[in-house]
Amino acid sequence: MEKKLKELRRSLLEWYYKNKRDLPWRKTQDPFSIWLSEIMLQQTTVKTVIPYYEKFLKKYPDFKSIAKAKESDLLKAWAGLGYYNRIRNFQKAARHIAKNLKNKVPQKKEELITLPGLGSYTSAAIASIAFNEAVGVVDGNVKRVLSRLFTYEKEIKTSKADKYFQEKVDYLLDKKNPGDFNQAMMELGACICTPKNPLCLLCPLQKYCLAFKKGVVLNYPLQTKKIKYKDQYLLAVVFKSQDYFFIRKRDEKEIMASMWEIPFFEISGKESWDSETIKAFLKKENFPHLGDLEEISKLRHSIMNLRIKIRSFQLKLKKKYKMPLQGKWIPISDLSTYPLTTMTRKILEKNN
Ligand code: SF4
């Protein structure tokens, strides 16, 4: 058995060293850079992350710079990546390291997992890649590979399944090269053992894969729990007066707290979108001064289980009137100094 395990590890690592994508965070073992890349990669694609990662590292190269930064500056640098709690928690963790741990970054998964924003997956990734701890990483890609390798017959989104996959990956793990082994498993899931068209003929683990042997690869992983999506319809209005826009800061209790945006209004989705209906709607919302209305764009956006359809309009006003909602008029030239939500940025880009 030990011989088979050694072979499996060797095949996987050889494949990884030959085929791994050339990604910037793979050139370092610096815990700060690894940590940053791991939190950026949560819910976000590699292609989107690369330019953000490189730009962010230039501005904030270490924990000290993050600990000292103003939250609004960090949000600005993060704008567009979404899930802003990731960067807020990163700052909380950096401050904790500076204040309580004498700037020493914890090296073990069990210590890292106690810090803000780090779950089982991220702490195992940092501990193994940056500090060589022999602990397996289980992300969505690894779950898929393992569920096929072992034909795991149960629903994968349960704590029981998490425990099962953790045990399996710890068992397979190359204890001498835990960081590379973990990255190889994740890479295999991302590039070869993909959800719809797995490239089994190129897979270094084909010989060990039960699902492949049985010809039932696409039956795994088992997912019985369907995500329930909710539709939301938003009207977005760019209030413009000469060279000024009106923007508001999102409340502390809202998602994307402290980010800035143009005003959005939730509507039922049944309204017609002609300019009279929109003006009547805004009048009801206590906007007394309404000028020329012009459609900017139709957008779709997803946040968690929300599928959002947005119609955006520009409303030109003669003056910077007092508005019936919290916010402020700012010169258009100052926009780039605010951390704007992704939806707002998309709409304003179309508005130019
Ligand atoms: Fe995935 Fe196919 Fe490799 Fe099995 S043989 S691990 S199903 S790519």
CSV table of C-alpha atoms and ligand atoms in Angstrom, one decimal:
chain,number,residue,atom,x,y,z
A,1,MET,CA,0.0,0.0,0.0
A,2,GLU,CA,2.8,2.4,1.0
A,3,LYS,CA,4.4,1.7,-2.4
A,4,LYS,CA,1.2,2.5,-4.3
A,5,LEU,CA,0.9,5.7,-2.3
A,6,LYS,CA,4.4,6.8,-3.1
A,7,GLU,CA,3.8,6.1,-6.8
A,8,LEU,CA,0.6,8.2,-6.7
A,9,ARG,CA,2.4,11.1,-5.0
A,10,ARG,CA,5.3,10.9,-7.5
A,11,SER,CA,2.9,10.8,-10.5
A,12,LEU,CA,1.0,13.8,-9.2
A,13,LEU,CA,4.0,15.9,-8.4
A,14,GLU,CA,5.8,15.1,-11.7
A,15,TRP,CA,2.7,16.1,-13.5
A,16,TYR,CA,2.4,19.3,-11.5
A,17,TYR,CA,6.1,20.4,-12.0
A,18,LYS,CA,5.7,19.9,-15.7
A,19,ASN,CA,2.3,21.4,-16.2
A,20,LYS,CA,1.6,24.0,-13.5
A,21,ARG,CA,0.4,27.4,-14.6
A,22,ASP,CA,2.9,30.1,-14.1
A,23,LEU,CA,1.1,32.1,-11.4
A,24,PRO,CA,2.8,35.0,-9.5
A,25,TRP,CA,2.0,33.5,-6.0
A,26,ARG,CA,3.7,30.3,-7.0
A,27,LYS,CA,7.1,32.0,-7.1
A,28,THR,CA,7.2,32.7,-3.4
A,29,GLN,CA,6.9,31.1,0.1
A,30,ASP,CA,6.3,34.5,1.7
A,31,PRO,CA,3.4,34.0,4.1
A,32,PHE,CA,2.0,37.4,3.5
A,33,SER,CA,1.9,36.9,-0.3
A,34,ILE,CA,0.5,33.4,0.0
A,35,TRP,CA,-2.2,34.6,2.4
A,36,LEU,CA,-3.1,37.5,0.2
A,37,SER,CA,-3.4,35.2,-2.9
A,38,GLU,CA,-5.5,32.7,-1.0
A,39,ILE,CA,-8.1,35.2,0.2
A,40,MET,CA,-8.2,36.9,-3.2
A,41,LEU,CA,-8.8,33.6,-4.8
A,42,GLN,CA,-11.8,32.8,-2.7
A,43,GLN,CA,-14.9,33.2,-5.0
A,44,THR,CA,-12.8,34.9,-7.6
A,45,THR,CA,-11.1,33.6,-10.8
A,46,VAL,CA,-7.3,33.4,-11.3
A,47,LYS,CA,-7.6,35.6,-14.3
A,48,THR,CA,-9.3,38.4,-12.3
A,49,VAL,CA,-7.0,38.0,-9.3
A,50,ILE,CA,-3.6,38.3,-11.1
A,51,PRO,CA,-3.6,42.1,-11.8
A,52,TYR,CA,-5.2,42.9,-8.4
A,53,TYR,CA,-2.6,40.8,-6.6
A,54,GLU,CA,0.3,42.4,-8.4
A,55,LYS,CA,-0.9,45.9,-7.8
A,56,PHE,CA,-1.9,45.3,-4.2
A,57,LEU,CA,1.5,43.8,-3.3
A,58,LYS,CA,3.3,46.9,-4.7
A,59,LYS,CA,1.2,49.1,-2.4
A,60,TYR,CA,0.9,46.9,0.6
A,61,PRO,CA,3.9,44.5,0.7
A,62,ASP,CA,3.6,43.2,4.2
A,63,PHE,CA,1.4,42.8,7.3
A,64,LYS,CA,2.7,46.1,8.8
A,65,SER,CA,1.5,48.1,5.8
A,66,ILE,CA,-1.9,46.4,6.0
A,67,ALA,CA,-2.2,47.0,9.7
A,68,LYS,CA,-1.4,50.7,9.3
A,69,ALA,CA,-3.5,51.4,6.2
A,70,LYS,CA,-6.8,53.3,6.3
A,71,GLU,CA,-9.8,51.0,5.8
A,72,SER,CA,-11.1,53.2,3.0
A,73,ASP,CA,-7.8,52.9,1.1
A,74,LEU,CA,-7.8,49.1,1.4
A,75,LEU,CA,-11.4,49.0,0.2
A,76,LYS,CA,-10.4,51.1,-2.8
A,77,ALA,CA,-7.5,48.8,-3.7
A,78,TRP,CA,-9.9,45.9,-3.3
A,79,ALA,CA,-12.8,47.5,-5.3
A,80,GLY,CA,-14.0,45.2,-8.1
A,81,LEU,CA,-13.0,41.9,-6.3
A,82,GLY,CA,-16.1,41.9,-4.2
A,83,TYR,CA,-16.7,40.1,-0.9
A,84,TYR,CA,-15.2,43.0,1.0
A,85,ASN,CA,-15.1,41.2,4.4
A,86,ARG,CA,-12.1,39.4,3.0
A,87,ILE,CA,-9.9,42.5,3.1
A,88,ARG,CA,-11.5,43.8,6.4
A,89,ASN,CA,-10.6,40.5,8.1
A,90,PHE,CA,-7.2,40.5,6.6
A,91,GLN,CA,-6.6,43.9,8.2
A,92,LYS,CA,-8.0,42.7,11.6
A,93,ALA,CA,-5.6,39.7,11.4
A,94,ALA,CA,-2.6,41.9,10.5
A,95,ARG,CA,-3.4,44.2,13.4
A,96,HIS,CA,-3.7,41.2,15.7
A,97,ILE,CA,-0.3,39.9,14.6
A,98,ALA,CA,1.3,43.3,15.1
A,99,LYS,CA,-0.4,44.0,18.5
A,100,ASN,CA,-0.6,40.6,20.2
A,101,LEU,CA,1.9,38.4,18.4
A,102,LYS,CA,5.0,40.7,18.2
A,103,ASN,CA,4.7,40.6,14.4
A,104,LYS,CA,5.2,36.8,14.3
A,105,VAL,CA,2.9,35.1,11.9
A,106,PRO,CA,1.5,31.8,13.3
A,107,GLN,CA,2.9,28.8,11.4
A,108,LYS,CA,0.4,26.0,12.2
A,109,LYS,CA,-3.0,25.5,10.8
A,110,GLU,CA,-4.5,25.2,14.3
A,111,GLU,CA,-3.1,28.6,15.2
A,112,LEU,CA,-3.9,30.3,11.9
A,113,ILE,CA,-7.5,29.1,12.0
A,114,THR,CA,-8.2,31.2,15.1
A,115,LEU,CA,-7.4,34.5,13.2
A,116,PRO,CA,-10.1,36.6,11.5
A,117,GLY,CA,-11.1,35.4,8.0
A,118,LEU,CA,-9.2,32.2,8.0
A,119,GLY,CA,-11.2,28.9,7.7
A,120,SER,CA,-9.9,25.3,7.5
A,121,TYR,CA,-9.0,25.6,3.8
A,122,THR,CA,-7.1,28.9,3.9
A,123,SER,CA,-5.2,28.2,7.1
A,124,ALA,CA,-4.2,24.7,5.8
A,125,ALA,CA,-3.0,26.3,2.5
A,126,ILE,CA,-0.9,29.0,4.3
A,127,ALA,CA,0.5,26.5,6.8
A,128,SER,CA,1.5,24.0,4.1
A,129,ILE,CA,2.7,26.3,1.3
A,130,ALA,CA,4.5,29.0,3.4
A,131,PHE,CA,5.6,26.9,6.4
A,132,ASN,CA,5.7,23.3,5.1
A,133,GLU,CA,3.3,21.9,7.6
A,134,ALA,CA,2.1,18.4,6.7
A,135,VAL,CA,-1.6,19.2,6.5
A,136,GLY,CA,-3.9,18.6,3.6
A,137,VAL,CA,-5.9,21.3,1.8
A,138,VAL,CA,-9.5,20.7,0.9
A,139,ASP,CA,-11.1,23.2,-1.5
A,140,GLY,CA,-13.9,22.7,-4.0
A,141,ASN,CA,-11.5,21.4,-6.7
A,142,VAL,CA,-9.9,18.9,-4.3
A,143,LYS,CA,-13.3,17.7,-3.2
A,144,ARG,CA,-14.2,16.9,-6.7
A,145,VAL,CA,-11.0,15.0,-7.4
A,146,LEU,CA,-11.4,13.0,-4.2
A,147,SER,CA,-15.0,12.2,-4.7
A,148,ARG,CA,-14.1,10.7,-8.1
A,149,LEU,CA,-11.0,9.0,-6.9
A,150,PHE,CA,-12.9,7.2,-4.1
A,151,THR,CA,-16.4,7.3,-5.6
A,152,TYR,CA,-17.8,9.1,-2.5
A,153,GLU,CA,-21.5,8.2,-2.5
A,154,LYS,CA,-22.8,10.9,-0.3
A,155,GLU,CA,-23.7,14.6,-0.6
A,156,ILE,CA,-20.5,16.6,-0.5
A,157,LYS,CA,-21.7,19.8,1.1
A,158,THR,CA,-22.0,18.4,4.6
A,159,SER,CA,-19.7,18.5,7.7
A,160,LYS,CA,-19.5,14.7,7.5
A,161,ALA,CA,-18.2,15.0,3.9
A,162,ASP,CA,-15.7,17.7,5.0
A,163,LYS,CA,-14.3,15.3,7.6
A,164,TYR,CA,-14.1,12.5,5.1
A,165,PHE,CA,-12.2,14.6,2.5
A,166,GLN,CA,-9.9,15.9,5.1
A,167,GLU,CA,-9.0,12.4,6.2
A,168,LYS,CA,-8.5,11.2,2.6
A,169,VAL,CA,-6.3,14.1,1.6
A,170,ASP,CA,-4.2,13.9,4.8
A,171,TYR,CA,-3.7,10.2,4.0
A,172,LEU,CA,-2.6,10.8,0.4
A,173,LEU,CA,-0.5,13.9,1.3
A,174,ASP,CA,3.2,13.8,0.5
A,175,LYS,CA,4.5,14.7,4.0
A,176,LYS,CA,7.9,15.8,2.5
A,177,ASN,CA,6.3,18.2,0.0
A,178,PRO,CA,3.0,19.2,1.5
A,179,GLY,CA,2.8,22.7,-0.1
A,180,ASP,CA,3.5,21.3,-3.6
A,181,PHE,CA,1.3,18.3,-3.1
A,182,ASN,CA,-1.6,20.5,-2.1
A,183,GLN,CA,-1.1,22.9,-4.9
A,184,ALA,CA,-0.9,19.9,-7.3
A,185,MET,CA,-4.2,18.6,-6.1
A,186,MET,CA,-5.9,22.0,-6.5
A,187,GLU,CA,-4.3,22.4,-9.9
A,188,LEU,CA,-5.5,19.0,-11.0
A,189,GLY,CA,-9.0,19.9,-10.0
A,190,ALA,CA,-8.8,23.3,-11.8
A,191,CYS,CA,-7.2,22.1,-15.1
A,192,ILE,CA,-7.8,18.3,-15.5
A,193,CYS,CA,-10.5,17.0,-13.2
A,194,THR,CA,-13.0,19.7,-14.2
A,195,PRO,CA,-16.7,19.5,-13.4
A,196,LYS,CA,-18.1,18.9,-16.9
A,197,ASN,CA,-15.3,17.7,-19.3
A,198,PRO,CA,-12.6,16.1,-17.2
A,199,LEU,CA,-9.5,15.2,-19.2
A,200,CYS,CA,-9.1,11.7,-17.7
A,201,LEU,CA,-6.8,10.6,-20.5
A,202,LEU,CA,-4.2,13.2,-19.4
A,203,CYS,CA,-4.7,12.6,-15.7
A,204,PRO,CA,-1.7,11.5,-13.6
A,205,LEU,CA,-4.1,9.8,-11.2
A,206,GLN,CA,-6.2,7.9,-13.7
A,207,LYS,CA,-4.6,4.6,-12.7
A,208,TYR,CA,-5.9,5.1,-9.1
A,209,CYS,CA,-9.3,6.5,-9.9
A,210,LEU,CA,-12.3,4.4,-9.1
A,211,ALA,CA,-14.8,6.6,-11.0
A,212,PHE,CA,-12.7,6.3,-14.1
A,213,LYS,CA,-12.3,2.5,-13.7
A,214,LYS,CA,-16.1,2.1,-13.4
A,215,GLY,CA,-16.8,4.6,-16.3
A,216,VAL,CA,-19.0,6.8,-14.0
A,217,VAL,CA,-16.8,9.9,-13.7
A,218,LEU,CA,-19.6,12.4,-14.3
A,219,ASN,CA,-21.8,10.9,-11.6
A,220,TYR,CA,-19.4,12.5,-9.1
A,221,PRO,CA,-19.4,14.6,-7.0
A,222,LEU,CA,-22.9,13.9,-5.7
A,223,GLN,CA,-24.8,17.2,-5.1
A,224,THR,CA,-28.4,16.8,-4.0
A,225,LYS,CA,-28.8,20.2,-2.4
A,226,LYS,CA,-29.7,22.7,-5.0
A,227,ILE,CA,-28.8,26.4,-4.5
A,228,LYS,CA,-32.0,28.5,-4.3
A,229,TYR,CA,-31.5,31.6,-6.3
A,230,LYS,CA,-33.5,34.7,-5.7
A,231,ASP,CA,-34.2,37.3,-8.4
A,232,GLN,CA,-33.8,41.0,-7.6
A,233,TYR,CA,-34.6,44.0,-9.8
A,234,LEU,CA,-32.8,47.3,-9.2
A,235,LEU,CA,-33.2,50.7,-10.7
A,236,ALA,CA,-29.9,52.6,-10.6
A,237,VAL,CA,-29.8,56.3,-11.1
A,238,VAL,CA,-26.8,58.4,-11.9
A,239,PHE,CA,-27.8,61.8,-10.6
A,240,LYS,CA,-25.6,64.3,-12.4
A,241,SER,CA,-25.3,68.0,-12.2
A,242,GLN,CA,-22.8,69.6,-14.5
A,243,ASP,CA,-19.5,68.0,-13.3
A,244,TYR,CA,-20.8,66.4,-10.2
A,245,PHE,CA,-22.3,63.0,-9.3
A,246,PHE,CA,-24.4,62.1,-6.3
A,247,ILE,CA,-23.1,59.1,-4.4
A,248,ARG,CA,-23.9,57.5,-1.0
A,249,LYS,CA,-21.9,55.4,1.5
A,250,ARG,CA,-23.3,51.9,2.2
A,251,ASP,CA,-24.4,51.4,5.8
A,252,GLU,CA,-22.4,49.4,8.3
A,253,LYS,CA,-25.2,46.8,8.4
A,254,GLU,CA,-25.4,46.3,4.6
A,255,ILE,CA,-23.2,43.9,2.6
A,256,MET,CA,-20.3,45.8,1.1
A,257,ALA,CA,-20.4,48.1,4.1
A,258,SER,CA,-18.5,51.4,3.8
A,259,MET,CA,-18.3,51.2,0.0
A,260,TRP,CA,-19.7,54.1,-2.1
A,261,GLU,CA,-22.3,53.8,-4.8
A,262,ILE,CA,-24.8,55.7,-6.9
A,263,PRO,CA,-28.4,55.4,-5.6
A,264,PHE,CA,-30.1,52.0,-6.2
A,265,PHE,CA,-33.8,51.4,-5.7
A,266,GLU,CA,-35.4,47.9,-5.4
A,267,ILE,CA,-38.4,47.5,-7.6
A,268,SER,CA,-40.8,44.7,-8.3
A,269,GLY,CA,-39.6,43.9,-11.8
A,270,LYS,CA,-43.1,44.3,-13.2
A,271,GLU,CA,-42.8,48.0,-14.0
A,272,SER,CA,-42.4,49.2,-17.5
A,273,TRP,CA,-39.2,51.1,-17.9
A,274,ASP,CA,-40.3,54.1,-19.8
A,275,SER,CA,-39.1,57.5,-18.6
A,276,GLU,CA,-42.6,58.5,-17.3
A,277,THR,CA,-42.8,55.5,-15.0
A,278,ILE,CA,-39.4,56.0,-13.7
A,279,LYS,CA,-40.0,59.7,-13.0
A,280,ALA,CA,-43.2,58.8,-11.2
A,281,PHE,CA,-41.4,56.3,-9.1
A,282,LEU,CA,-38.7,58.8,-8.2
A,283,LYS,CA,-41.3,61.4,-7.3
A,284,LYS,CA,-42.9,58.9,-4.9
A,285,GLU,CA,-39.4,58.4,-3.4
A,286,ASN,CA,-39.4,62.2,-2.6
A,287,PHE,CA,-37.2,63.4,-5.4
A,288,PRO,CA,-38.9,66.6,-6.3
A,289,HIS,CA,-36.5,67.9,-9.0
A,290,LEU,CA,-36.4,65.7,-12.1
A,291,GLY,CA,-34.7,66.7,-15.4
A,292,ASP,CA,-33.8,64.8,-18.5
A,293,LEU,CA,-33.7,61.0,-18.2
A,294,GLU,CA,-31.5,58.8,-20.4
A,295,GLU,CA,-31.0,55.1,-20.2
A,296,ILE,CA,-27.4,54.0,-19.7
A,297,SER,CA,-27.4,50.2,-19.6
A,298,LYS,CA,-29.0,46.9,-18.7
A,299,LEU,CA,-26.8,44.7,-16.5
A,300,ARG,CA,-26.9,41.4,-14.7
A,301,HIS,CA,-24.9,40.8,-11.6
A,302,SER,CA,-24.7,38.0,-9.0
A,303,ILE,CA,-24.0,38.2,-5.3
A,304,MET,CA,-24.2,35.0,-3.4
A,305,ASN,CA,-27.6,33.6,-4.1
A,306,LEU,CA,-29.0,36.8,-5.6
A,307,ARG,CA,-29.5,37.2,-9.3
A,308,ILE,CA,-29.7,40.9,-9.9
A,309,LYS,CA,-31.1,42.6,-13.0
A,310,ILE,CA,-30.3,46.3,-13.1
A,311,ARG,CA,-31.5,49.0,-15.4
A,312,SER,CA,-29.5,52.2,-15.1
A,313,PHE,CA,-30.4,55.7,-16.1
A,314,GLN,CA,-28.8,59.1,-16.0
A,315,LEU,CA,-30.8,62.0,-14.7
A,316,LYS,CA,-29.4,65.4,-15.4
A,317,LEU,CA,-30.3,68.1,-12.8
A,318,LYS,CA,-29.9,71.8,-13.2
A,319,LYS,CA,-28.5,72.2,-9.7
A,320,LYS,CA,-26.9,70.2,-6.9
A,321,TYR,CA,-30.2,69.9,-5.1
A,322,LYS,CA,-30.5,68.6,-1.6
A,323,MET,CA,-31.4,64.9,-2.0
A,324,PRO,CA,-33.9,62.9,0.0
A,325,LEU,CA,-31.3,60.4,1.0
A,326,GLN,CA,-27.9,60.4,2.8
A,327,GLY,CA,-24.9,61.0,0.5
A,328,LYS,CA,-23.0,63.8,-1.2
A,329,TRP,CA,-22.3,65.5,-4.4
A,330,ILE,CA,-18.7,65.0,-5.5
A,331,PRO,CA,-16.8,66.3,-8.5
A,332,ILE,CA,-16.5,63.6,-11.2
A,333,SER,CA,-12.7,64.0,-11.1
A,334,ASP,CA,-12.7,62.8,-7.5
A,335,LEU,CA,-14.6,59.6,-8.2
A,336,SER,CA,-11.4,57.5,-8.4
A,337,THR,CA,-10.5,58.4,-4.8
A,338,TYR,CA,-13.6,56.6,-3.5
A,339,PRO,CA,-14.0,52.8,-3.0
A,340,LEU,CA,-16.9,52.2,-5.4
A,341,THR,CA,-18.9,49.0,-5.6
A,342,THR,CA,-18.5,46.9,-8.7
A,343,MET,CA,-22.0,47.6,-9.8
A,344,THR,CA,-21.5,51.3,-9.6
A,345,ARG,CA,-18.2,51.1,-11.4
A,346,LYS,CA,-19.8,49.1,-14.2
A,347,ILE,CA,-22.6,51.6,-14.6
A,348,LEU,CA,-20.3,54.6,-14.6
A,349,GLU,CA,-18.0,53.0,-17.1
A,350,LYS,CA,-21.0,52.7,-19.5
A,351,ASN,CA,-22.0,56.2,-18.7
A,352,ASN,CA,-18.8,57.7,-20.0
B,1,SF4,FE1,-10.6,13.1,-12.3
B,1,SF4,FE2,-10.6,11.6,-14.5
B,1,SF4,FE3,-8.4,11.9,-13.1
B,1,SF4,FE4,-10.3,10.5,-12.1
B,1,SF4,S1,-9.2,10.0,-13.9
B,1,SF4,S2,-9.2,12.0,-11.0
B,1,SF4,S3,-12.1,11.6,-12.8
B,1,SF4,S4,-9.5,13.5,-14.2
